[in-house]
PDB file of C-alpha atoms in Angstrom:
ATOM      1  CA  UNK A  95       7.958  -5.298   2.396  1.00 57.00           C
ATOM      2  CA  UNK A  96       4.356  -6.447   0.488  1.00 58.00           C
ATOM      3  CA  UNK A  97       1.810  -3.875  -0.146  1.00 58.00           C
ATOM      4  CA  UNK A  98      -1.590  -5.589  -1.116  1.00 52.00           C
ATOM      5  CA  UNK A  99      -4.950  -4.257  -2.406  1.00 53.00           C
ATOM      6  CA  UNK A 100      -7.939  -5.460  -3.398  1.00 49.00           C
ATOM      7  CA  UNK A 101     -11.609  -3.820  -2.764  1.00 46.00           C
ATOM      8  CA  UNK A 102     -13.054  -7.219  -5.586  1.00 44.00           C
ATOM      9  CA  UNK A 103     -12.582  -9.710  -2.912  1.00 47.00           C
ATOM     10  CA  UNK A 104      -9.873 -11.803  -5.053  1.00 55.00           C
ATOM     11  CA  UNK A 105      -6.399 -12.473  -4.677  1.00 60.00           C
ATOM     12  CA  UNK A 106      -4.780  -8.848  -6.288  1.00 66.00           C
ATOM     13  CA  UNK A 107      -1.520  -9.319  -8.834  1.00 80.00           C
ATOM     14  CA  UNK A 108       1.373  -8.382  -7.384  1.00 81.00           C
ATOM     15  CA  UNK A 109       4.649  -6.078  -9.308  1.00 83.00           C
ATOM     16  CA  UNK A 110       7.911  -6.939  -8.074  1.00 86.00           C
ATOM     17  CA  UNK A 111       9.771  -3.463  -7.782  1.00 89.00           C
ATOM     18  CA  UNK A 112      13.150  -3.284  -9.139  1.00 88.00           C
ATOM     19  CA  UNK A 113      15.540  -1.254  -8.567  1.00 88.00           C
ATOM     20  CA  UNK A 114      14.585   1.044 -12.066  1.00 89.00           C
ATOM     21  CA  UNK A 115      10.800   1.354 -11.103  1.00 90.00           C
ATOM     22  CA  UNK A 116      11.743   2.009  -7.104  1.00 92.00           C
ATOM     23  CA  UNK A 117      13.184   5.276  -8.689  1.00 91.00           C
ATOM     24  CA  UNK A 118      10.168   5.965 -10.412  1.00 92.00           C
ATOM     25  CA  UNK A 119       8.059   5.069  -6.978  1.00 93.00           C
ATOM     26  CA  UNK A 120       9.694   6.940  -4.472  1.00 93.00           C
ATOM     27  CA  UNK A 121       8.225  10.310  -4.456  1.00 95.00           C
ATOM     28  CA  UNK A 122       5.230  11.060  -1.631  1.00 94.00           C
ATOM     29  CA  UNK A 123       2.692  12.035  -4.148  1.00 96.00           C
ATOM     30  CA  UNK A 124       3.055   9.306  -6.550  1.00 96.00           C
ATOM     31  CA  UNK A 125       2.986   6.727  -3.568  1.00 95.00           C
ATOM     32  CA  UNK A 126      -0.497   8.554  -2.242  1.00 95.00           C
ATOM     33  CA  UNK A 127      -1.788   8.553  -5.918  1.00 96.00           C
ATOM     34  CA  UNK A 128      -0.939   4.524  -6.437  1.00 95.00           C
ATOM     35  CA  UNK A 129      -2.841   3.704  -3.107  1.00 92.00           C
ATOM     36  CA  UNK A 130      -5.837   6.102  -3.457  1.00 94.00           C
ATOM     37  CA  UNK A 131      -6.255   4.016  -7.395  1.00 94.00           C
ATOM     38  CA  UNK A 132      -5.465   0.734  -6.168  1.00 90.00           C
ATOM     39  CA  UNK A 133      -8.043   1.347  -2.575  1.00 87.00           C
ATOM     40  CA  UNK A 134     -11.138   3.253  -4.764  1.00 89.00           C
ATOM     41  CA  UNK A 135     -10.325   2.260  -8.352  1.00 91.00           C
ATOM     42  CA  UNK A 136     -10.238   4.254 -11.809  1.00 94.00           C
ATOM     43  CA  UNK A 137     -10.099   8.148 -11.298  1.00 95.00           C
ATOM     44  CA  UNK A 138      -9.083  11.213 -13.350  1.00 95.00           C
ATOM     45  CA  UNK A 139      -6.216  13.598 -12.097  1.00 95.00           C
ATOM     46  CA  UNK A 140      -8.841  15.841 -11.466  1.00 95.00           C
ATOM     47  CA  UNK A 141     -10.602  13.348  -9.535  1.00 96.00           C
ATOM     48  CA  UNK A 142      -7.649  12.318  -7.811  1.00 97.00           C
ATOM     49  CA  UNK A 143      -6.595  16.129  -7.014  1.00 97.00           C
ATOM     50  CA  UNK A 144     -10.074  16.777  -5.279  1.00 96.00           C
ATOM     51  CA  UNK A 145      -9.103  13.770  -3.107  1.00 95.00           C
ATOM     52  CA  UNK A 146      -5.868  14.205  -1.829  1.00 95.00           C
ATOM     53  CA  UNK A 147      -5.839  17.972  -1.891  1.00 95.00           C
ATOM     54  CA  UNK A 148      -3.440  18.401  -4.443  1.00 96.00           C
ATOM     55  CA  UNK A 149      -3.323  20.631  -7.843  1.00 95.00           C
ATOM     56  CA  UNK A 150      -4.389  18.675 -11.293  1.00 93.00           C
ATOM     57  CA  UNK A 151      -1.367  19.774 -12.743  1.00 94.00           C
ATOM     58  CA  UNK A 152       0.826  18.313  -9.937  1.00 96.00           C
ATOM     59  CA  UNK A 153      -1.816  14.757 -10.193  1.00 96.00           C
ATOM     60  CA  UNK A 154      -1.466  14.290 -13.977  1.00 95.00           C
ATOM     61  CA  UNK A 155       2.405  15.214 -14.210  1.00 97.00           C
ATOM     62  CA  UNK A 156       3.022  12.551 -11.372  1.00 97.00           C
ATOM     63  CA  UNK A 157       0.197   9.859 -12.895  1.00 97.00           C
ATOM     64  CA  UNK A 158       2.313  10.298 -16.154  1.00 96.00           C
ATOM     65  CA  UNK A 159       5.607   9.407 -14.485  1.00 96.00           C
ATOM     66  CA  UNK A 160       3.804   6.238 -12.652  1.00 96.00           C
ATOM     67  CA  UNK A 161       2.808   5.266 -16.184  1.00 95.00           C
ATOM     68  CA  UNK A 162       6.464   5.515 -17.248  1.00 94.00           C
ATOM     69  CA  UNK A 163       7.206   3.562 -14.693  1.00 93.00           C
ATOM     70  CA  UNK A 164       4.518   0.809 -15.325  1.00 92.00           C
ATOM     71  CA  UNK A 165       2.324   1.178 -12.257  1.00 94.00           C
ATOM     72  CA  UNK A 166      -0.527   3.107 -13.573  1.00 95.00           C
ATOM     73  CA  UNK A 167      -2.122   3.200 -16.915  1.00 93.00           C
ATOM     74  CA  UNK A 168      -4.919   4.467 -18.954  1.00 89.00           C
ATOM     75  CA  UNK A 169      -8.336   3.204 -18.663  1.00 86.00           C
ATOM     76  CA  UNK A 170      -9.972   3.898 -22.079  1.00 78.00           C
ATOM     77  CA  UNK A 171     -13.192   2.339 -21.349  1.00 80.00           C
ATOM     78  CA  UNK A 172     -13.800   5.578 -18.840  1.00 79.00           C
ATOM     79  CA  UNK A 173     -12.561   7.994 -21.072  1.00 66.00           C
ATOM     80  CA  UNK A 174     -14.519  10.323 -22.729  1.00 69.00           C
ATOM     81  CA  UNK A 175     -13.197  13.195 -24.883  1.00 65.00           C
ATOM     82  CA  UNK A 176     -10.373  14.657 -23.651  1.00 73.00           C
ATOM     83  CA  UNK A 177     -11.046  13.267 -20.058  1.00 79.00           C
ATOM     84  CA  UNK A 178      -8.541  10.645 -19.188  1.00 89.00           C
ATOM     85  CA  UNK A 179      -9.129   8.376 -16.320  1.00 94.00           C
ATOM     86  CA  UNK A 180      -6.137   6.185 -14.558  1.00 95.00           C
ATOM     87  CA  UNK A 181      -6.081   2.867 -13.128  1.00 93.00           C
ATOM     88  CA  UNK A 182      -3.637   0.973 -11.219  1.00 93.00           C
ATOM     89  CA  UNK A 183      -1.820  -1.907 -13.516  1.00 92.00           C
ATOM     90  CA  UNK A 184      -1.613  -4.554 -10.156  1.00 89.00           C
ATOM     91  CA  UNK A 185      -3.466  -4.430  -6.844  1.00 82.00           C
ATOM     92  CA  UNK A 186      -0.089  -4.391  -4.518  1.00 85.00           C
ATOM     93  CA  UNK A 187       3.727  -4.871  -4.591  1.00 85.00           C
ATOM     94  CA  UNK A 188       6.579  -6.630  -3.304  1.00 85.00           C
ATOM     95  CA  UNK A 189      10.508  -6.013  -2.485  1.00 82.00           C
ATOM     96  CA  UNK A 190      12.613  -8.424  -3.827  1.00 73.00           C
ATOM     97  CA  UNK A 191      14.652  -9.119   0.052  1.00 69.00           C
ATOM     98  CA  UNK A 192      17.550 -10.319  -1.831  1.00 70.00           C
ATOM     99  CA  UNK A 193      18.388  -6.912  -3.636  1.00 75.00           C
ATOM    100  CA  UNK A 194      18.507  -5.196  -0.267  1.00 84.00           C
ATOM    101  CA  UNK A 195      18.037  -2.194  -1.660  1.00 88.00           C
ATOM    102  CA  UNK A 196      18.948  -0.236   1.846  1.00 86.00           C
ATOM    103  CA  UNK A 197      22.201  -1.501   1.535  1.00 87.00           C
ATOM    104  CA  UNK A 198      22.963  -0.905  -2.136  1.00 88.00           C
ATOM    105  CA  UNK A 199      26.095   0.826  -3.179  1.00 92.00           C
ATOM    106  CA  UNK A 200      23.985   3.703  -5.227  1.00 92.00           C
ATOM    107  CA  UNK A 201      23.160   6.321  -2.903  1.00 93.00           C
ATOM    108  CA  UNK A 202      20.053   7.118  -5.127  1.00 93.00           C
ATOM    109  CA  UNK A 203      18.859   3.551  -4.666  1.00 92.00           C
ATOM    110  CA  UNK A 204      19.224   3.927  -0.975  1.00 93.00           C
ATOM    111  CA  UNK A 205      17.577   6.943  -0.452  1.00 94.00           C
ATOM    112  CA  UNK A 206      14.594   6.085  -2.675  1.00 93.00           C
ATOM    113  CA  UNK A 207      13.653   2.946  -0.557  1.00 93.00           C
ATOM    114  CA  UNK A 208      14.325   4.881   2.536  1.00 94.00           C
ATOM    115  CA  UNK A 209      11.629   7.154   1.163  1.00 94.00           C
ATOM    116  CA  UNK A 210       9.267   4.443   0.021  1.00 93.00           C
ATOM    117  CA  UNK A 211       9.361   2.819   3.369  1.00 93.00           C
ATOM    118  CA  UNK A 212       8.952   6.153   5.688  1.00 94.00           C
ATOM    119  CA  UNK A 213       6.146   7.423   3.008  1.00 93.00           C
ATOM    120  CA  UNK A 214       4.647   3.821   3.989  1.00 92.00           C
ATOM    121  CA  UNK A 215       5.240   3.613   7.563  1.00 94.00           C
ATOM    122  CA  UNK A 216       3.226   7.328   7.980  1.00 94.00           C
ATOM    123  CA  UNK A 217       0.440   5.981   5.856  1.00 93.00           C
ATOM    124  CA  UNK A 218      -0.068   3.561   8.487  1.00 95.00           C
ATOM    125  CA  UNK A 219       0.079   5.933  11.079  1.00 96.00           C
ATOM    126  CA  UNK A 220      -2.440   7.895   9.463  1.00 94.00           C
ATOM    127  CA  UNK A 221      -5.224   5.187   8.782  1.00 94.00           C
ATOM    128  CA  UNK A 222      -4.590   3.955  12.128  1.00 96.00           C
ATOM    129  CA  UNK A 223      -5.409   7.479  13.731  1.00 97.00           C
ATOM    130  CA  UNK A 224      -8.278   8.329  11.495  1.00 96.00           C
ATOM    131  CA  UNK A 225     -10.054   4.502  12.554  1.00 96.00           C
ATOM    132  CA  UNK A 226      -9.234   5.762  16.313  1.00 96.00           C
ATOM    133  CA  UNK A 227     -10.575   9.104  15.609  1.00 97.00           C
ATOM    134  CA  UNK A 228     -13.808   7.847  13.802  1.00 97.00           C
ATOM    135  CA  UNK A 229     -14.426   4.218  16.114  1.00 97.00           C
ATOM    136  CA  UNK A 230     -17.240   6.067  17.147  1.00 96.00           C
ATOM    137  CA  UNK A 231     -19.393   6.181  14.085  1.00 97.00           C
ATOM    138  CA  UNK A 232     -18.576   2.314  13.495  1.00 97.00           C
ATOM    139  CA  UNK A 233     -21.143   0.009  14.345  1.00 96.00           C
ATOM    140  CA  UNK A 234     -20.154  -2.111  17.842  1.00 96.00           C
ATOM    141  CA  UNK A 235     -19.734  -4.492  15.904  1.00 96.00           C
ATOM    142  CA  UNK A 236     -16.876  -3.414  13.820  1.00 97.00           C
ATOM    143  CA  UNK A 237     -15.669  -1.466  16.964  1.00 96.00           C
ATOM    144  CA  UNK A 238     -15.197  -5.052  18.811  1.00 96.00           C
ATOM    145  CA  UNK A 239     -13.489  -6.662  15.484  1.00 96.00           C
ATOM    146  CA  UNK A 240     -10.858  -4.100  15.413  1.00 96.00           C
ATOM    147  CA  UNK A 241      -7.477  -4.898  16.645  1.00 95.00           C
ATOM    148  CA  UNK A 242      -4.367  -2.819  18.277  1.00 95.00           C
ATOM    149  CA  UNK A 243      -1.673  -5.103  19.265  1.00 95.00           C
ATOM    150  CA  UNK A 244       1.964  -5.569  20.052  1.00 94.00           C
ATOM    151  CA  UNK A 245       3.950  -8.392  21.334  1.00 95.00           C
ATOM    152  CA  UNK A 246       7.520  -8.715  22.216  1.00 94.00           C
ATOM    153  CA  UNK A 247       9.657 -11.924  21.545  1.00 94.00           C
ATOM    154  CA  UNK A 248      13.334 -13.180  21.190  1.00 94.00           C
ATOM    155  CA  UNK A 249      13.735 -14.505  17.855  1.00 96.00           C
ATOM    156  CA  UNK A 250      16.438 -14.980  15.431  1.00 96.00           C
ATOM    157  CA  UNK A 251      16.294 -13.758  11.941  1.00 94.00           C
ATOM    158  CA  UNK A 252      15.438 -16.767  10.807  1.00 96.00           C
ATOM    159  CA  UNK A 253      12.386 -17.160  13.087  1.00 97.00           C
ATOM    160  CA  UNK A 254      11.438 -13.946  12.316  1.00 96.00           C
ATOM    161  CA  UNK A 255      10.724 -13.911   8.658  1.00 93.00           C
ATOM    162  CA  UNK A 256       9.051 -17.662   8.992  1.00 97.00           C
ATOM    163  CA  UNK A 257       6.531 -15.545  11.295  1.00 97.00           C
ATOM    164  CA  UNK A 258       5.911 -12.946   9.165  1.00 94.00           C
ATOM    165  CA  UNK A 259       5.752 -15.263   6.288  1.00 93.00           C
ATOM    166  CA  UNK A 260       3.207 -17.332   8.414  1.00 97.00           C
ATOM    167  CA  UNK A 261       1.403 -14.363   9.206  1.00 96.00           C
ATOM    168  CA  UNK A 262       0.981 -13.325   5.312  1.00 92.00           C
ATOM    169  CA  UNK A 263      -0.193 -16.535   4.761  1.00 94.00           C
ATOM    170  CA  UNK A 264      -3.209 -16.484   6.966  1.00 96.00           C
ATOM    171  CA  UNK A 265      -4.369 -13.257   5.778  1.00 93.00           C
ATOM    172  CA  UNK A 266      -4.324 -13.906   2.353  1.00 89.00           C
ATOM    173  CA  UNK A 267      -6.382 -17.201   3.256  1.00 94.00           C
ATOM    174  CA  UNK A 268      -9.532 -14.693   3.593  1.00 93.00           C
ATOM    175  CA  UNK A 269      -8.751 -12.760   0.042  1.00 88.00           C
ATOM    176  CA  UNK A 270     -12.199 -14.101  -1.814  1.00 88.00           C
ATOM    177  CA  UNK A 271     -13.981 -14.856   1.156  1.00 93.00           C
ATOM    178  CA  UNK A 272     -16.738 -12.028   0.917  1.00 93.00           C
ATOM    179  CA  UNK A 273     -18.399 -11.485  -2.191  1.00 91.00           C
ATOM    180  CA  UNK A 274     -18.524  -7.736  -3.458  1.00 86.00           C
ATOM    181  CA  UNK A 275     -21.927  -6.166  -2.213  1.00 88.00           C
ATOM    182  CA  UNK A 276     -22.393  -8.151   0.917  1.00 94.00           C
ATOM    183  CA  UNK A 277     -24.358  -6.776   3.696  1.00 94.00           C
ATOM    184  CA  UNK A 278     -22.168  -5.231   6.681  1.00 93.00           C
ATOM    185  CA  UNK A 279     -18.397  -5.487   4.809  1.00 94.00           C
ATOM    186  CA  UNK A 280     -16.577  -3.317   4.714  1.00 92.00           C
ATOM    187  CA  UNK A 281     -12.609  -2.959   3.430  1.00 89.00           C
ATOM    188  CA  UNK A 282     -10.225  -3.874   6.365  1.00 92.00           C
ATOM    189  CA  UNK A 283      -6.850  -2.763   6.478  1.00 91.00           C
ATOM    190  CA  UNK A 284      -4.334  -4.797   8.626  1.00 93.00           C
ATOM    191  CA  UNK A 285      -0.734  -3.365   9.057  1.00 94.00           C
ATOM    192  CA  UNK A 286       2.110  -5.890   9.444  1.00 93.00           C
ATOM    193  CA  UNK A 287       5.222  -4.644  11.087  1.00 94.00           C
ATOM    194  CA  UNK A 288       7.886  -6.728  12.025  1.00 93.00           C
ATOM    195  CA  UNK A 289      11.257  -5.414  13.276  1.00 93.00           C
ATOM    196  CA  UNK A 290      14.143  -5.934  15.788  1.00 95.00           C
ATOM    197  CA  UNK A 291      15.074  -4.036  19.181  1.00 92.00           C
ATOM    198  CA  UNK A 292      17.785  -3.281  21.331  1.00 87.00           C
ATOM    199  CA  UNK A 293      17.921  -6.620  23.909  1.00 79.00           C
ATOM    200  CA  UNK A 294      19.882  -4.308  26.865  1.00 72.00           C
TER     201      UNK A 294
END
């Protein structure tokens, strides 16, 4: 699993989560808080609270534990006063495959990546709805960019990951493409999901 951001057009620097900071990731909130700093930058818990509908005591308690954690940190060139702003510390994240944390003997590890990855999977169900839900204010343009595929395949594992590795590749061969500012861009997000099914 590879979560990527980046509204500057460049290639974003990625944090490989271990299994210490998965802990610290895997609570709804803190995963909504990460993407909203990482998708529209540098924001106060206020700020942040307004946006996702949340209370600013429940934003700053759960900013704090991100900084523990060394996703978030301040941004002192925003601050003023007693005002503290956030930012995220890297534009996305990867899972090491080879810890397998689904499969690791520590219930606690399991169940936080089982939360990470559902919290994850709805978020993409949720941007997906609200671009179906809104095609209509998008210029044709845009409307005739868009994309909603699925395709069906035999593969083995081995085929599998090559693809999605492929896949990765090509997309991050437009990172840097469009400079910030330009006419008629806009941020695209493109979900990835590869997975096996039942052959009977």
């Amino acid at each position: 699993m590879t979560e990527k951001e980046t509204g500057q057009g460049g290639t974003p620097t990625m944090h490989t989560v271990d299994a210490r900071s998965l802990r610290g990731l895997a609570h709804p909130l803190r995963m909504r808080l990460l993407t909203a700093l990482r998708e529209f930058g540098p924001a106060t818990a206020s700020g942040l609270a307004d946006r996702l509908g949340e209370s600013s005591g429940a934003t700053s308690y759960h900013l704090r534990q991100l900084a523990s954690y060394g996703f978030v940190e301040d941004d002192p060139e925003r601050g003023k006063g007693r005002e503290r702003w956030w930012r995220a510390v890297h534009g996305g994240m990867a899972f090491d495959h080879s810890a397998d944390f689904l499969r690791d003997p520590d219930p606690e590890i399991r169940g936080a990546m089982e939360v990470v990855l559902h919290e994850s999977a709805t978020r993409h169900a949720q941007e997906l709805n609200t671009w179906l839900g809104t095609t209509h204010e998008w210029p044709k343009e845009w409307v005739r960019s868009s994309d909603l595929s699925d395709f069906k395949m035999l593969l083995t594992p081995e085929l599998a990951l090559e693809m999605a590795e492929k896949v990765h590749e090509l997309i991050e061969s437009y990172w840097g493409r469009v400079p910030e500012g330009t006419e008629g861009s806009a941020l695209v997000r493109t979900h990835l999901h590869v997975f096996p099914r039942p052959t009977e």
